[in-house]
PDB file of C-alpha atoms and ligand atoms in Angstrom:
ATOM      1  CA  UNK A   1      64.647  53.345 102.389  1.00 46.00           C
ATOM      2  CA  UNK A   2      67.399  52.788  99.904  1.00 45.00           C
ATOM      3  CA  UNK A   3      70.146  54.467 102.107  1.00 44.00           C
ATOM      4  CA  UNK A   4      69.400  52.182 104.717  1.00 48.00           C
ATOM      5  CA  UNK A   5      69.997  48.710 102.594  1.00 46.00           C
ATOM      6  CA  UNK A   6      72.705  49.886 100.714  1.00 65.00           C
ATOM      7  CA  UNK A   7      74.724  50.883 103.747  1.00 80.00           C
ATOM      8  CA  UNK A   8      75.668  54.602 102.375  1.00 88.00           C
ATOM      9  CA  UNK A   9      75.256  57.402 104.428  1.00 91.00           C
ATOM     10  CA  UNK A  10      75.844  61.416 103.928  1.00 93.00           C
ATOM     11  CA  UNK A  11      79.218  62.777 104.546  1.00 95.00           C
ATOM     12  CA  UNK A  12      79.945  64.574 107.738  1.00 94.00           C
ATOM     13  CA  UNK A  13      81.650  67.131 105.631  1.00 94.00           C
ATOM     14  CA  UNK A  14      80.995  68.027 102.019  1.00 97.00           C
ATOM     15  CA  UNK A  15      77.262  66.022 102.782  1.00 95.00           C
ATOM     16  CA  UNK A  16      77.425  63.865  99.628  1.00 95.00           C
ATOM     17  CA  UNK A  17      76.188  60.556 100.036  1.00 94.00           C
ATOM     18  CA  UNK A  18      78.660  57.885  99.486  1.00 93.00           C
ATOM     19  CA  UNK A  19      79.286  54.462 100.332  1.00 91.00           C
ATOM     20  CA  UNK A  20      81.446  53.339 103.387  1.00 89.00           C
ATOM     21  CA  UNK A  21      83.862  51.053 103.033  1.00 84.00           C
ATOM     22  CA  UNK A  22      82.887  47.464 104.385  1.00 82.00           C
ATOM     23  CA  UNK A  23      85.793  47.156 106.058  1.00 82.00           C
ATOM     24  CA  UNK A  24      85.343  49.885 108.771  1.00 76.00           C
ATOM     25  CA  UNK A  25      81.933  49.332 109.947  1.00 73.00           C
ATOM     26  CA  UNK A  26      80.194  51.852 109.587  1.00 70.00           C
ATOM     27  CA  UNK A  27      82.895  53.989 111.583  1.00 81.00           C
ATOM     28  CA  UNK A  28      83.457  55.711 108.299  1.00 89.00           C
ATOM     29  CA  UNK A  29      81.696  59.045 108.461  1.00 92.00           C
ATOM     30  CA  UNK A  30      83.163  60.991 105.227  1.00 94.00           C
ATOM     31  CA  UNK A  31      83.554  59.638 101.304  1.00 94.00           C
ATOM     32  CA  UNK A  32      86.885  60.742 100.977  1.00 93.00           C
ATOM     33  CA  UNK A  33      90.522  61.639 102.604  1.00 93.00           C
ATOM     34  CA  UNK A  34      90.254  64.950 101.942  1.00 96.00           C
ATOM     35  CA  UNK A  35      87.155  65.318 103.596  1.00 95.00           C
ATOM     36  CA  UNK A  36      88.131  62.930 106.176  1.00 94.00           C
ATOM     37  CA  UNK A  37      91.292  65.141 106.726  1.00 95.00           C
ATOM     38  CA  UNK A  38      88.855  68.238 106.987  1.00 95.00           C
ATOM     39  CA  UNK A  39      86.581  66.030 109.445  1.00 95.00           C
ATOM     40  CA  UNK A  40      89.863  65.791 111.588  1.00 93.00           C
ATOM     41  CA  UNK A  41      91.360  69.041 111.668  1.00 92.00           C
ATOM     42  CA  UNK A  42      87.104  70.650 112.742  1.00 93.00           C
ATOM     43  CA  UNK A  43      87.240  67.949 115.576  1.00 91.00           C
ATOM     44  CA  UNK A  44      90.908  69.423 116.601  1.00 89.00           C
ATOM     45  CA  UNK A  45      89.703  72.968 116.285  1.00 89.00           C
ATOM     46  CA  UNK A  46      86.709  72.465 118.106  1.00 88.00           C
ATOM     47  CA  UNK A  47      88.895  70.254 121.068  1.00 86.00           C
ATOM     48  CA  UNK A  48      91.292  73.342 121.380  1.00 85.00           C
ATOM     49  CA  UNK A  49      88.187  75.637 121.453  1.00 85.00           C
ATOM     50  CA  UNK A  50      87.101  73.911 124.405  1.00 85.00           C
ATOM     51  CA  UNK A  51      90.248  73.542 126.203  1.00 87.00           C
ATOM     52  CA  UNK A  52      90.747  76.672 125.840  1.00 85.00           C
ATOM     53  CA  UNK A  53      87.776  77.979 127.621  1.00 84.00           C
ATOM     54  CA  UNK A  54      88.885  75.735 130.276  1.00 85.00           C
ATOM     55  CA  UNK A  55      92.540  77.195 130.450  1.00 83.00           C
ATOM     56  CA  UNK A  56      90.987  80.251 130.876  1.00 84.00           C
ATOM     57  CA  UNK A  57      88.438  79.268 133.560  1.00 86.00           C
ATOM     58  CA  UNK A  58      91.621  77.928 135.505  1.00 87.00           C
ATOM     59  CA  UNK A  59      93.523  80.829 134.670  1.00 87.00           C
ATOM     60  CA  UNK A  60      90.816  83.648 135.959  1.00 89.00           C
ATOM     61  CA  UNK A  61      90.244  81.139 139.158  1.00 91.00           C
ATOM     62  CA  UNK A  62      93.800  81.466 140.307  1.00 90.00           C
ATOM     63  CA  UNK A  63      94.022  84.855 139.423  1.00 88.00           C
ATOM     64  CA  UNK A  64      91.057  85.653 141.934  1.00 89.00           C
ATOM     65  CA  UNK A  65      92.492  83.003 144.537  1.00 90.00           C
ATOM     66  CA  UNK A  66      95.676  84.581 144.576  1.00 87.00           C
ATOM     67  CA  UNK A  67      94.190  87.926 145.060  1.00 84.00           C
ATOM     68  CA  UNK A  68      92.029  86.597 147.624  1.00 84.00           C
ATOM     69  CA  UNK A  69      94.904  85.443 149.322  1.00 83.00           C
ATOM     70  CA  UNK A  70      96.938  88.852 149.192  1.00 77.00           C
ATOM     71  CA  UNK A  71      94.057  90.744 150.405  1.00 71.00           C
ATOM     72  CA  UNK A  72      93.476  89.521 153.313  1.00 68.00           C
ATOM     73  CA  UNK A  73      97.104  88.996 154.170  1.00 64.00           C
ATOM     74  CA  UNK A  74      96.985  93.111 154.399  1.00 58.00           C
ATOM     75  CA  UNK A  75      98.892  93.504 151.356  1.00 56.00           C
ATOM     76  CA  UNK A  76      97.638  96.894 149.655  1.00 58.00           C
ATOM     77  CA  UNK A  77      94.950  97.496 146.985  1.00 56.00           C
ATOM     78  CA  UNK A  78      97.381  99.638 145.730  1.00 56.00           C
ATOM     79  CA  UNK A  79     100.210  96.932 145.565  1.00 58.00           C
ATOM     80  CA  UNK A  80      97.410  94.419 143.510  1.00 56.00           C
ATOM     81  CA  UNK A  81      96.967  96.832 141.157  1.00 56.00           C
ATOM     82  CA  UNK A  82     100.292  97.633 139.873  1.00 55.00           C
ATOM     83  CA  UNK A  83     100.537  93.961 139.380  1.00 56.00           C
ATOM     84  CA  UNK A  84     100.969  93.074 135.683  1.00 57.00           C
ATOM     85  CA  UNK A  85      98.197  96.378 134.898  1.00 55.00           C
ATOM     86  CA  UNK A  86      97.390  96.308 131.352  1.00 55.00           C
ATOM     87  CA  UNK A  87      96.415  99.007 129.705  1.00 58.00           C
ATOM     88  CA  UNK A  88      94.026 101.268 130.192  1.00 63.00           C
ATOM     89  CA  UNK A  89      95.223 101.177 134.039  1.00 72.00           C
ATOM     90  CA  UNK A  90      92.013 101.175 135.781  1.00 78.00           C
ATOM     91  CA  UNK A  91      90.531 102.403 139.132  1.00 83.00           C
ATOM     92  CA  UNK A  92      91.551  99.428 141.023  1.00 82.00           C
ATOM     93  CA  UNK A  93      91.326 100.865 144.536  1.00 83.00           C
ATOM     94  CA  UNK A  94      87.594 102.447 143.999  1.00 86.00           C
ATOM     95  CA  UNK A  95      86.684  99.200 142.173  1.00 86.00           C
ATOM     96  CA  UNK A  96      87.718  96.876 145.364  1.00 86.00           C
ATOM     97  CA  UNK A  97      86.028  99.056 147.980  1.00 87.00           C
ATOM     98  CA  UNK A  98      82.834  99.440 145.874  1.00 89.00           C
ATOM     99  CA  UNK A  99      82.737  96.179 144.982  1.00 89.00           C
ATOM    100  CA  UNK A 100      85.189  93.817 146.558  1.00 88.00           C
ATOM    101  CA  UNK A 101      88.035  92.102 145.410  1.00 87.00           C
ATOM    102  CA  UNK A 102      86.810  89.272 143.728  1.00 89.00           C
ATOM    103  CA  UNK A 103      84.595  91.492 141.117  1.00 89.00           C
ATOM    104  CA  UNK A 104      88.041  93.672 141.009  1.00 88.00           C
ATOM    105  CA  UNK A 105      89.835  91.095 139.110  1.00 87.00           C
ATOM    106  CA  UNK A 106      86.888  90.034 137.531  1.00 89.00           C
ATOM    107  CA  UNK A 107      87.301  93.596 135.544  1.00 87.00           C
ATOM    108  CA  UNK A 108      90.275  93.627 135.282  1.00 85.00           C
ATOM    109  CA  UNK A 109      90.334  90.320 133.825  1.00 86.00           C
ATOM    110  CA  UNK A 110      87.355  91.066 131.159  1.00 86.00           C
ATOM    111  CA  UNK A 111      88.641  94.379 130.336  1.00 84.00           C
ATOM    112  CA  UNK A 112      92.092  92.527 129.536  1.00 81.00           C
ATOM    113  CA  UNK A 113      90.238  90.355 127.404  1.00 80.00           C
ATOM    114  CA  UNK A 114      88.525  92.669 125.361  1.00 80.00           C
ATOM    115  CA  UNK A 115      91.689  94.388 124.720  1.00 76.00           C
ATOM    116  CA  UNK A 116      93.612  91.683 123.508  1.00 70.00           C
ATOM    117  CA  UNK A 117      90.625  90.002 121.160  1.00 67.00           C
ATOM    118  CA  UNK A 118      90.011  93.480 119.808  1.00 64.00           C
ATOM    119  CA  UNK A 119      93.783  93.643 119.100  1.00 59.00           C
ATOM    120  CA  UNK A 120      93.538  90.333 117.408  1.00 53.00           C
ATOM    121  CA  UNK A 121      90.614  90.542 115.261  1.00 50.00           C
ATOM    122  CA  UNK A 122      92.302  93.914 113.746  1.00 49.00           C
ATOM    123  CA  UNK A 123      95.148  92.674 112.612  1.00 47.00           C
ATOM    124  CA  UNK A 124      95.010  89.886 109.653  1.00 53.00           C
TER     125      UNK A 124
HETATM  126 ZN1   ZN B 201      82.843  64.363 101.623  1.00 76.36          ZN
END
């Protein structure tokens, strides 16, 4: 194939073929800087997309830990639940002793969640 002699290759963003510049072997992977530029800034989105998901997983883990801990150092369901509450205030106490407390602030957690993307999807 032509493509393959000639050294060009597709670009990663706007998917016209171009050809790379000799002197970056074949690291190049878009024809231009503005596409190169977009290239960057989808890698960075996509790294922050990421690390966010794994903020989050530390963030719900520590959240259930340190309930964990509370609850079985006889602190109240009643007490947990006040704690930082977001609206709507939800059945906390008939949620841990269906469930557990570990599924509690699971909820509470998702529900809080939900809230906030819904509030920030509305607004532009
Ligand atoms: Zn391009």
């Amino acid at each position: 194939m032509a493509k393959k002699s000639r050294g060009k290759r597709p670009c990663a963003i706007c998917r016209k073929w171009f050809q790379p510049d000799v002197r970056q072997k074949g690291r190049q992977r878009t024809c231009s800087p503005a596409c190169r530029k977009n290239l960057h800034r989808r890698q960075c989105a996509e790294y922050n997309r990421e690390n966010k998901a794994d903020s989050k997983n530390n963030y719900l883990a520590k959240k259930l830990e340190k309930a964990v801990d509370q609850h079985t150092s006889n602190a109240t369901v009643a007490a947990i639940s006040l704690q930082k509450q977001t609206k709507p205030v939800l059945p906390m106490e008939v949620i841990v002793n269906e469930y557990g407390i570990k599924p509690a602030v699971i909820v509470q957690y998702l529900i809080g969640q939900t809230i906030t993307h819904g509030r920030i999807h509305k607004s532009p």
